[in-house]
Amino acid sequence: MADGTARVAAPAGNVHAFNPGRAQVARLDGVSKRFETKSGTVQALDGIRLSIGAGEFVAIVGPSGCGKSTLLRILCGLEQPTEGKVDWGGEGPAPRMGVAFQEHRLLPWLSIEQNIMLPRLMQGRATAADVDRAHSLCKLVGLTGFEKRRPAELSGGMKQRASVARALFTDPGLLLLDEPFGALDALTREQITADTERIWTEQGFAALLITHSISEAVHLADRVIVMSARPGRIVAEFRIDLPRPRTEVLGSPEFGRLCGDIRKKLEL
Ligand SMILES: Nc1ncnc2c1ncn2[C@@H]1O[C@H](COP(=O)(O)OP(=O)(O)OP(=O)(O)O)[C@@H](O)[C@H]1O
Ligand SMILES: [Mg+2]
């Protein structure tokens, strides 16, 4: 909402985080997920209603174990919901998706450029155009000069940059980021967050970011979704109307107020 206030569900309910205003690249409708384990049933998600519009940046914050990674895996089709429906692209074609995980998951025996081209290498041979694309993605994420290095020769932040570049290789319509910057030191993280905003602004893809950092969510997102502890439900949705680039408003009272409001919902 324009004033940054939350839309809050009734205690037993679930906020419907649909965004009706735009063409949708992905939509979860009443999605629940149960895992049957040796020690019993784990209800990870309960009745999630969430949509992501074309070109929109959505962030999800929520306590550890509330089902955020499960939601992301359902969104990219790696996992099936127990109940509810996942829909990609609405009336139009399903978007290409790129994913970057908390651990960089680069292959240690491949160079950075080969890791970035991995989606192509797995289909066969990479062409000269693919190598050019890998190099331009290295430039985009700030890794020029490191194309031929192995992951072990890069710092933690550089490896995360390479994993984001790999997620961008197929020119996705929807980029899924599962806490890719969680393990980085604060300064590196701030720099990568600012770079992520710039790349998103330049490239125009839709993005879903899962993060434990409220300020990172407010820095990047058009909407911040707050989830409850397990079983994960959506308890609040904040529309972030701060101007971009947000690097210029990080210290503003409005930024601080939004972070405080979101923190209160998380602590409920
Ligand atoms: N394959 C699985 N089998 C059984 N239980 C699972 C499986 N995957 C996830 N879970 C359980 O579902 C719940 C949600 O897990 P999930 O990894 O989605 O949480 P999360 O919000 O991403 O947590 P974190 O913030 O710590 O990454 C947890 O209780 C977890 O143990
Ligand atoms: Mg997780």
mmCIF file of C-alpha atoms and ligand atoms in Angstrom:
data_model
loop_
_atom_site.group_PDB
_atom_site.id
_atom_site.type_symbol
_atom_site.label_atom_id
_atom_site.label_comp_id
_atom_site.label_asym_id
_atom_site.label_seq_id
_atom_site.Cartn_x
_atom_site.Cartn_y
_atom_site.Cartn_z
ATOM 1 C CA MET A 1 0.000 0.000 0.000
ATOM 2 C CA ALA A 2 1.108 3.513 -0.746
ATOM 3 C CA ASP A 3 1.648 4.456 2.891
ATOM 4 C CA GLY A 4 3.741 1.351 3.468
ATOM 5 C CA THR A 5 1.321 -0.106 5.996
ATOM 6 C CA ALA A 6 0.819 -3.836 6.103
ATOM 7 C CA ARG A 7 -2.156 -5.779 4.941
ATOM 8 C CA VAL A 8 -2.667 -8.112 7.878
ATOM 9 C CA ALA A 9 -4.586 -11.352 7.910
ATOM 10 C CA ALA A 10 -7.125 -12.449 10.484
ATOM 11 C CA PRO A 11 -5.236 -14.624 13.000
ATOM 12 C CA ALA A 12 -6.257 -17.939 11.459
ATOM 13 C CA GLY A 13 -6.079 -16.605 7.929
ATOM 14 C CA ASN A 14 -3.635 -15.986 5.243
ATOM 15 C CA VAL A 15 -2.959 -12.735 3.391
ATOM 16 C CA HIS A 16 -3.640 -13.101 -0.315
ATOM 17 C CA ALA A 17 -0.518 -11.647 -1.845
ATOM 18 C CA PHE A 18 -1.850 -11.474 -5.375
ATOM 19 C CA ASN A 19 -0.813 -8.594 -7.538
ATOM 20 C CA PRO A 20 -3.714 -8.090 -9.925
ATOM 21 C CA GLY A 21 -2.252 -5.029 -11.680
ATOM 22 C CA ARG A 22 0.213 -6.730 -14.009
ATOM 23 C CA ALA A 23 0.737 -9.691 -16.300
ATOM 24 C CA GLN A 24 1.817 -12.489 -13.994
ATOM 25 C CA VAL A 25 4.884 -14.640 -14.463
ATOM 26 C CA ALA A 26 4.021 -16.996 -11.597
ATOM 27 C CA ARG A 27 1.165 -17.591 -9.220
ATOM 28 C CA LEU A 28 0.686 -19.907 -6.258
ATOM 29 C CA ASP A 29 -2.976 -20.467 -5.482
ATOM 30 C CA GLY A 30 -3.791 -22.049 -2.117
ATOM 31 C CA VAL A 31 -0.489 -23.931 -2.040
ATOM 32 C CA SER A 32 0.117 -26.255 0.917
ATOM 33 C CA LYS A 33 2.972 -28.702 1.354
ATOM 34 C CA ARG A 34 3.280 -31.626 3.758
ATOM 35 C CA PHE A 35 6.307 -33.855 4.077
ATOM 36 C CA GLU A 36 5.836 -37.402 5.340
ATOM 37 C CA THR A 37 8.908 -38.311 7.367
ATOM 38 C CA LYS A 38 9.869 -41.262 9.591
ATOM 39 C CA SER A 39 9.036 -39.187 12.642
ATOM 40 C CA GLY A 40 5.666 -38.019 11.320
ATOM 41 C CA THR A 41 4.091 -35.404 9.099
ATOM 42 C CA VAL A 42 5.671 -31.972 8.694
ATOM 43 C CA GLN A 43 3.311 -29.278 7.451
ATOM 44 C CA ALA A 44 5.727 -26.865 5.766
ATOM 45 C CA LEU A 45 3.330 -24.515 3.923
ATOM 46 C CA ASP A 46 -0.339 -23.748 4.465
ATOM 47 C CA GLY A 47 -2.586 -22.061 1.898
ATOM 48 C CA ILE A 48 -0.076 -19.734 0.209
ATOM 49 C CA ARG A 49 -1.588 -17.258 -2.244
ATOM 50 C CA LEU A 50 1.099 -15.278 -3.993
ATOM 51 C CA SER A 51 1.678 -13.917 -7.458
ATOM 52 C CA ILE A 52 4.661 -12.266 -9.082
ATOM 53 C CA GLY A 53 4.111 -9.731 -11.845
ATOM 54 C CA ALA A 54 6.298 -9.352 -14.934
ATOM 55 C CA GLY A 55 9.334 -7.265 -14.015
ATOM 56 C CA GLU A 56 8.341 -7.106 -10.355
ATOM 57 C CA PHE A 57 10.759 -7.619 -7.447
ATOM 58 C CA VAL A 58 9.214 -9.570 -4.552
ATOM 59 C CA ALA A 59 11.065 -10.436 -1.335
ATOM 60 C CA ILE A 60 10.038 -12.997 1.282
ATOM 61 C CA VAL A 61 11.138 -12.812 4.902
ATOM 62 C CA GLY A 62 10.218 -15.330 7.574
ATOM 63 C CA PRO A 63 11.643 -17.347 10.453
ATOM 64 C CA SER A 64 13.992 -20.252 9.808
ATOM 65 C CA GLY A 65 12.143 -23.441 8.857
ATOM 66 C CA CYS A 66 8.898 -21.679 7.840
ATOM 67 C CA GLY A 67 9.003 -23.147 4.336
ATOM 68 C CA LYS A 68 10.668 -20.397 2.275
ATOM 69 C CA SER A 69 12.999 -22.723 0.378
ATOM 70 C CA THR A 70 10.144 -25.184 -0.093
ATOM 71 C CA LEU A 71 8.072 -22.364 -1.611
ATOM 72 C CA LEU A 72 10.933 -21.455 -3.958
ATOM 73 C CA ARG A 73 11.373 -25.086 -5.025
ATOM 74 C CA ILE A 74 7.626 -25.329 -5.735
ATOM 75 C CA LEU A 75 7.822 -22.091 -7.736
ATOM 76 C CA CYS A 76 10.524 -23.457 -10.013
ATOM 77 C CA GLY A 77 8.857 -26.855 -10.366
ATOM 78 C CA LEU A 78 11.475 -28.834 -8.397
ATOM 79 C CA GLU A 79 8.835 -29.839 -5.859
ATOM 80 C CA GLN A 80 5.076 -30.510 -6.147
ATOM 81 C CA PRO A 81 2.536 -28.936 -3.771
ATOM 82 C CA THR A 82 0.360 -31.305 -1.707
ATOM 83 C CA GLU A 83 -2.599 -28.995 -2.291
ATOM 84 C CA GLY A 84 -3.206 -25.976 -4.463
ATOM 85 C CA LYS A 85 -2.013 -24.918 -7.855
ATOM 86 C CA VAL A 86 1.074 -23.363 -9.426
ATOM 87 C CA ASP A 87 0.619 -21.422 -12.604
ATOM 88 C CA TRP A 88 3.322 -19.896 -14.773
ATOM 89 C CA GLY A 89 2.749 -17.144 -17.275
ATOM 90 C CA GLY A 90 -1.047 -16.939 -16.899
ATOM 91 C CA GLU A 91 -2.436 -16.671 -20.432
ATOM 92 C CA GLY A 92 1.013 -16.243 -21.970
ATOM 93 C CA PRO A 93 4.052 -18.515 -22.212
ATOM 94 C CA ALA A 94 5.729 -19.773 -19.015
ATOM 95 C CA PRO A 95 8.812 -17.684 -18.179
ATOM 96 C CA ARG A 96 12.337 -19.046 -18.338
ATOM 97 C CA MET A 97 13.604 -19.335 -14.787
ATOM 98 C CA GLY A 98 17.028 -18.881 -13.244
ATOM 99 C CA VAL A 99 17.890 -19.940 -9.704
ATOM 100 C CA ALA A 100 20.719 -19.004 -7.332
ATOM 101 C CA PHE A 101 20.951 -20.884 -4.038
ATOM 102 C CA GLN A 102 22.402 -20.052 -0.630
ATOM 103 C CA GLU A 103 25.495 -22.107 -1.426
ATOM 104 C CA HIS A 104 26.991 -21.063 -4.748
ATOM 105 C CA ARG A 105 26.925 -24.624 -6.175
ATOM 106 C CA LEU A 106 29.648 -23.879 -8.702
ATOM 107 C CA LEU A 107 31.443 -26.930 -10.088
ATOM 108 C CA PRO A 108 35.034 -26.761 -8.777
ATOM 109 C CA TRP A 109 36.669 -28.333 -11.840
ATOM 110 C CA LEU A 110 35.157 -25.823 -14.283
ATOM 111 C CA SER A 111 36.301 -22.248 -14.888
ATOM 112 C CA ILE A 112 34.008 -19.352 -13.981
ATOM 113 C CA GLU A 113 32.993 -18.844 -17.621
ATOM 114 C CA GLN A 114 32.233 -22.566 -17.977
ATOM 115 C CA ASN A 115 30.199 -22.501 -14.774
ATOM 116 C CA ILE A 116 28.193 -19.551 -16.101
ATOM 117 C CA MET A 117 27.621 -21.404 -19.395
ATOM 118 C CA LEU A 118 26.687 -24.606 -17.571
ATOM 119 C CA PRO A 119 23.040 -24.530 -18.736
ATOM 120 C CA ARG A 120 24.411 -24.620 -22.320
ATOM 121 C CA LEU A 121 27.237 -27.110 -21.654
ATOM 122 C CA MET A 122 24.663 -29.545 -20.306
ATOM 123 C CA GLN A 123 22.862 -29.385 -23.657
ATOM 124 C CA GLY A 124 26.050 -29.989 -25.657
ATOM 125 C CA ARG A 125 28.745 -27.608 -26.835
ATOM 126 C CA ALA A 126 28.920 -23.916 -26.092
ATOM 127 C CA THR A 127 29.240 -21.608 -29.100
ATOM 128 C CA ALA A 128 31.347 -18.457 -29.448
ATOM 129 C CA ALA A 129 28.152 -16.482 -28.779
ATOM 130 C CA ASP A 130 27.718 -18.366 -25.477
ATOM 131 C CA VAL A 131 31.277 -17.468 -24.453
ATOM 132 C CA ASP A 132 30.557 -13.828 -25.323
ATOM 133 C CA ARG A 133 27.412 -13.962 -23.223
ATOM 134 C CA ALA A 134 29.310 -15.490 -20.278
ATOM 135 C CA HIS A 135 31.855 -12.666 -20.554
ATOM 136 C CA SER A 136 29.216 -9.955 -20.677
ATOM 137 C CA LEU A 137 27.530 -11.499 -17.620
ATOM 138 C CA CYS A 138 30.921 -11.480 -15.850
ATOM 139 C CA LYS A 139 31.091 -7.777 -16.642
ATOM 140 C CA LEU A 140 27.533 -7.240 -15.408
ATOM 141 C CA VAL A 141 28.250 -8.839 -12.019
ATOM 142 C CA GLY A 142 31.743 -7.366 -11.657
ATOM 143 C CA LEU A 143 33.890 -10.417 -12.460
ATOM 144 C CA THR A 144 35.748 -9.195 -15.546
ATOM 145 C CA GLY A 145 39.260 -10.688 -15.568
ATOM 146 C CA PHE A 146 38.209 -13.784 -13.624
ATOM 147 C CA GLU A 147 36.561 -15.683 -16.499
ATOM 148 C CA LYS A 148 39.268 -18.388 -16.669
ATOM 149 C CA ARG A 149 39.724 -18.829 -12.911
ATOM 150 C CA ARG A 150 38.394 -21.793 -10.906
ATOM 151 C CA PRO A 151 35.873 -21.168 -8.108
ATOM 152 C CA ALA A 152 38.532 -21.965 -5.447
ATOM 153 C CA GLU A 153 40.523 -18.915 -6.613
ATOM 154 C CA LEU A 154 37.613 -16.525 -5.893
ATOM 155 C CA SER A 155 36.375 -14.965 -2.655
ATOM 156 C CA GLY A 156 32.974 -15.937 -1.216
ATOM 157 C CA GLY A 157 31.322 -12.811 -2.613
ATOM 158 C CA MET A 158 32.809 -13.401 -6.060
ATOM 159 C CA LYS A 159 31.511 -16.974 -6.080
ATOM 160 C CA GLN A 160 28.004 -15.718 -5.244
ATOM 161 C CA ARG A 161 28.306 -13.188 -8.071
ATOM 162 C CA ALA A 162 29.239 -16.032 -10.431
ATOM 163 C CA SER A 163 26.231 -18.045 -9.285
ATOM 164 C CA VAL A 164 23.922 -15.079 -9.978
ATOM 165 C CA ALA A 165 25.566 -14.691 -13.418
ATOM 166 C CA ARG A 166 24.869 -18.383 -14.124
ATOM 167 C CA ALA A 167 21.211 -17.903 -13.075
ATOM 168 C CA LEU A 168 21.019 -15.020 -15.585
ATOM 169 C CA PHE A 169 22.616 -16.982 -18.451
ATOM 170 C CA THR A 170 19.324 -18.134 -19.983
ATOM 171 C CA ASP A 171 17.936 -14.566 -19.830
ATOM 172 C CA PRO A 172 15.207 -15.555 -17.360
ATOM 173 C CA GLY A 173 11.841 -13.875 -17.065
ATOM 174 C CA LEU A 174 11.876 -14.900 -13.405
ATOM 175 C CA LEU A 175 14.992 -14.978 -11.241
ATOM 176 C CA LEU A 176 14.733 -16.933 -7.972
ATOM 177 C CA LEU A 177 17.239 -16.087 -5.253
ATOM 178 C CA ASP A 178 17.317 -18.239 -2.089
ATOM 179 C CA GLU A 179 19.431 -16.215 0.345
ATOM 180 C CA PRO A 180 22.348 -16.113 -2.062
ATOM 181 C CA PHE A 181 24.135 -13.425 -0.025
ATOM 182 C CA GLY A 182 23.450 -14.844 3.435
ATOM 183 C CA ALA A 183 26.968 -16.028 4.129
ATOM 184 C CA LEU A 184 28.726 -12.798 3.132
ATOM 185 C CA ASP A 185 30.173 -10.087 5.361
ATOM 186 C CA ALA A 186 28.037 -6.952 5.773
ATOM 187 C CA LEU A 187 30.015 -4.661 3.448
ATOM 188 C CA THR A 188 30.238 -7.185 0.597
ATOM 189 C CA ARG A 189 26.561 -7.884 1.054
ATOM 190 C CA GLU A 190 25.622 -4.216 0.765
ATOM 191 C CA GLN A 191 27.663 -3.881 -2.419
ATOM 192 C CA ILE A 192 26.104 -7.000 -3.987
ATOM 193 C CA THR A 193 22.620 -5.817 -2.985
ATOM 194 C CA ALA A 194 23.221 -2.472 -4.726
ATOM 195 C CA ASP A 195 24.545 -4.317 -7.798
ATOM 196 C CA THR A 196 21.505 -6.607 -7.787
ATOM 197 C CA GLU A 197 19.187 -3.583 -7.854
ATOM 198 C CA ARG A 198 21.146 -2.090 -10.762
ATOM 199 C CA ILE A 199 21.117 -5.368 -12.754
ATOM 200 C CA TRP A 200 17.383 -5.881 -12.129
ATOM 201 C CA THR A 201 16.676 -2.293 -13.257
ATOM 202 C CA GLU A 202 18.758 -2.778 -16.437
ATOM 203 C CA GLN A 203 17.505 -6.260 -17.349
ATOM 204 C CA GLY A 204 13.812 -6.075 -16.482
ATOM 205 C CA PHE A 205 13.269 -9.649 -15.211
ATOM 206 C CA ALA A 206 10.892 -10.488 -12.348
ATOM 207 C CA ALA A 207 12.651 -11.596 -9.175
ATOM 208 C CA LEU A 208 11.777 -13.463 -5.999
ATOM 209 C CA LEU A 209 14.322 -13.043 -3.221
ATOM 210 C CA ILE A 210 14.299 -15.049 -0.008
ATOM 211 C CA THR A 211 16.282 -13.350 2.707
ATOM 212 C CA HIS A 212 16.742 -13.084 6.464
ATOM 213 C CA SER A 213 17.727 -9.445 6.104
ATOM 214 C CA ILE A 214 14.830 -6.996 6.393
ATOM 215 C CA SER A 215 16.938 -4.100 5.117
ATOM 216 C CA GLU A 216 18.009 -6.153 2.077
ATOM 217 C CA ALA A 217 14.322 -6.905 1.373
ATOM 218 C CA VAL A 218 13.338 -3.208 1.653
ATOM 219 C CA HIS A 219 16.360 -2.162 -0.438
ATOM 220 C CA LEU A 220 15.393 -4.442 -3.322
ATOM 221 C CA ALA A 221 11.695 -5.245 -3.345
ATOM 222 C CA ASP A 222 8.520 -3.691 -4.712
ATOM 223 C CA ARG A 223 6.651 -5.904 -2.234
ATOM 224 C CA VAL A 224 7.902 -7.583 0.927
ATOM 225 C CA ILE A 225 5.988 -10.690 2.009
ATOM 226 C CA VAL A 226 6.204 -11.714 5.684
ATOM 227 C CA MET A 227 5.707 -15.387 6.551
ATOM 228 C CA SER A 228 4.768 -16.934 9.902
ATOM 229 C CA ALA A 229 6.656 -19.720 11.650
ATOM 230 C CA ARG A 230 5.811 -23.219 10.401
ATOM 231 C CA PRO A 231 3.401 -24.020 8.937
ATOM 232 C CA GLY A 232 4.356 -21.111 6.713
ATOM 233 C CA ARG A 233 1.529 -18.702 5.984
ATOM 234 C CA ILE A 234 1.649 -15.174 4.607
ATOM 235 C CA VAL A 235 0.906 -12.886 7.561
ATOM 236 C CA ALA A 236 1.574 -9.499 5.972
ATOM 237 C CA GLU A 237 2.464 -7.817 2.722
ATOM 238 C CA PHE A 238 4.239 -4.454 2.496
ATOM 239 C CA ARG A 239 4.301 -2.423 -0.677
ATOM 240 C CA ILE A 240 7.582 -0.507 -0.873
ATOM 241 C CA ASP A 241 7.132 2.715 -2.784
ATOM 242 C CA LEU A 242 10.555 4.248 -2.051
ATOM 243 C CA PRO A 243 12.292 5.800 -5.073
ATOM 244 C CA ARG A 244 15.065 3.958 -6.895
ATOM 245 C CA PRO A 245 17.955 3.494 -6.810
ATOM 246 C CA ARG A 246 17.340 2.804 -3.145
ATOM 247 C CA THR A 247 21.023 3.254 -2.296
ATOM 248 C CA GLU A 248 20.077 6.934 -2.075
ATOM 249 C CA VAL A 249 17.377 6.402 0.571
ATOM 250 C CA LEU A 250 19.019 3.734 2.765
ATOM 251 C CA GLY A 251 19.518 6.177 5.620
ATOM 252 C CA SER A 252 16.115 7.892 5.297
ATOM 253 C CA PRO A 253 13.533 7.877 8.122
ATOM 254 C CA GLU A 254 10.991 6.244 5.776
ATOM 255 C CA PHE A 255 13.379 3.355 5.066
ATOM 256 C CA GLY A 256 13.957 2.867 8.783
ATOM 257 C CA ARG A 257 10.244 3.036 9.530
ATOM 258 C CA LEU A 258 9.422 0.340 6.942
ATOM 259 C CA CYS A 259 12.146 -1.929 8.350
ATOM 260 C CA GLY A 260 10.714 -1.410 11.853
ATOM 261 C CA ASP A 261 7.142 -2.176 10.730
ATOM 262 C CA ILE A 262 8.255 -5.381 8.996
ATOM 263 C CA ARG A 263 10.305 -6.427 12.035
ATOM 264 C CA LYS A 264 7.198 -6.061 14.234
ATOM 265 C CA LYS A 265 5.200 -8.405 11.974
ATOM 266 C CA LEU A 266 8.057 -10.908 11.991
ATOM 267 C CA GLU A 267 8.199 -10.933 15.764
ATOM 268 C CA LEU A 268 4.474 -11.619 16.194
HETATM 269 N N1 LIG B 1 12.437 -33.008 1.710
HETATM 270 C C1 LIG B 1 11.975 -32.785 2.953
HETATM 271 N N2 LIG B 1 11.561 -33.815 3.730
HETATM 272 C C2 LIG B 1 11.062 -33.597 4.955
HETATM 273 N N3 LIG B 1 10.954 -32.385 5.525
HETATM 274 C C3 LIG B 1 11.364 -31.328 4.812
HETATM 275 C C4 LIG B 1 11.903 -31.471 3.487
HETATM 276 N N4 LIG B 1 12.225 -30.238 3.023
HETATM 277 C C5 LIG B 1 11.910 -29.371 3.994
HETATM 278 N N5 LIG B 1 11.394 -30.021 5.067
HETATM 279 C C6 LIG B 1 10.899 -29.417 6.306
HETATM 280 O O1 LIG B 1 9.987 -28.395 5.951
HETATM 281 C C7 LIG B 1 10.175 -27.254 6.772
HETATM 282 C C8 LIG B 1 10.482 -26.038 5.925
HETATM 283 O O2 LIG B 1 11.775 -26.179 5.362
HETATM 284 P P1 LIG B 1 12.442 -25.060 4.441
HETATM 285 O O3 LIG B 1 13.799 -25.527 4.078
HETATM 286 O O4 LIG B 1 11.514 -24.743 3.329
HETATM 287 O O5 LIG B 1 12.509 -23.829 5.453
HETATM 288 P P2 LIG B 1 13.174 -22.383 5.274
HETATM 289 O O6 LIG B 1 12.128 -21.381 5.615
HETATM 290 O O7 LIG B 1 13.811 -22.298 3.937
HETATM 291 O O8 LIG B 1 14.276 -22.369 6.432
HETATM 292 P P3 LIG B 1 15.707 -21.565 6.457
HETATM 293 O O9 LIG B 1 15.357 -20.127 6.658
HETATM 294 O O10 LIG B 1 16.390 -22.142 7.643
HETATM 295 O O11 LIG B 1 16.418 -21.840 5.177
HETATM 296 C C9 LIG B 1 11.274 -27.609 7.761
HETATM 297 O O12 LIG B 1 10.685 -28.068 8.947
HETATM 298 C C10 LIG B 1 12.010 -28.735 7.076
HETATM 299 O O13 LIG B 1 12.565 -29.612 8.018
HETATM 300 MG MG MG B 2 15.787 -22.078 3.267
#
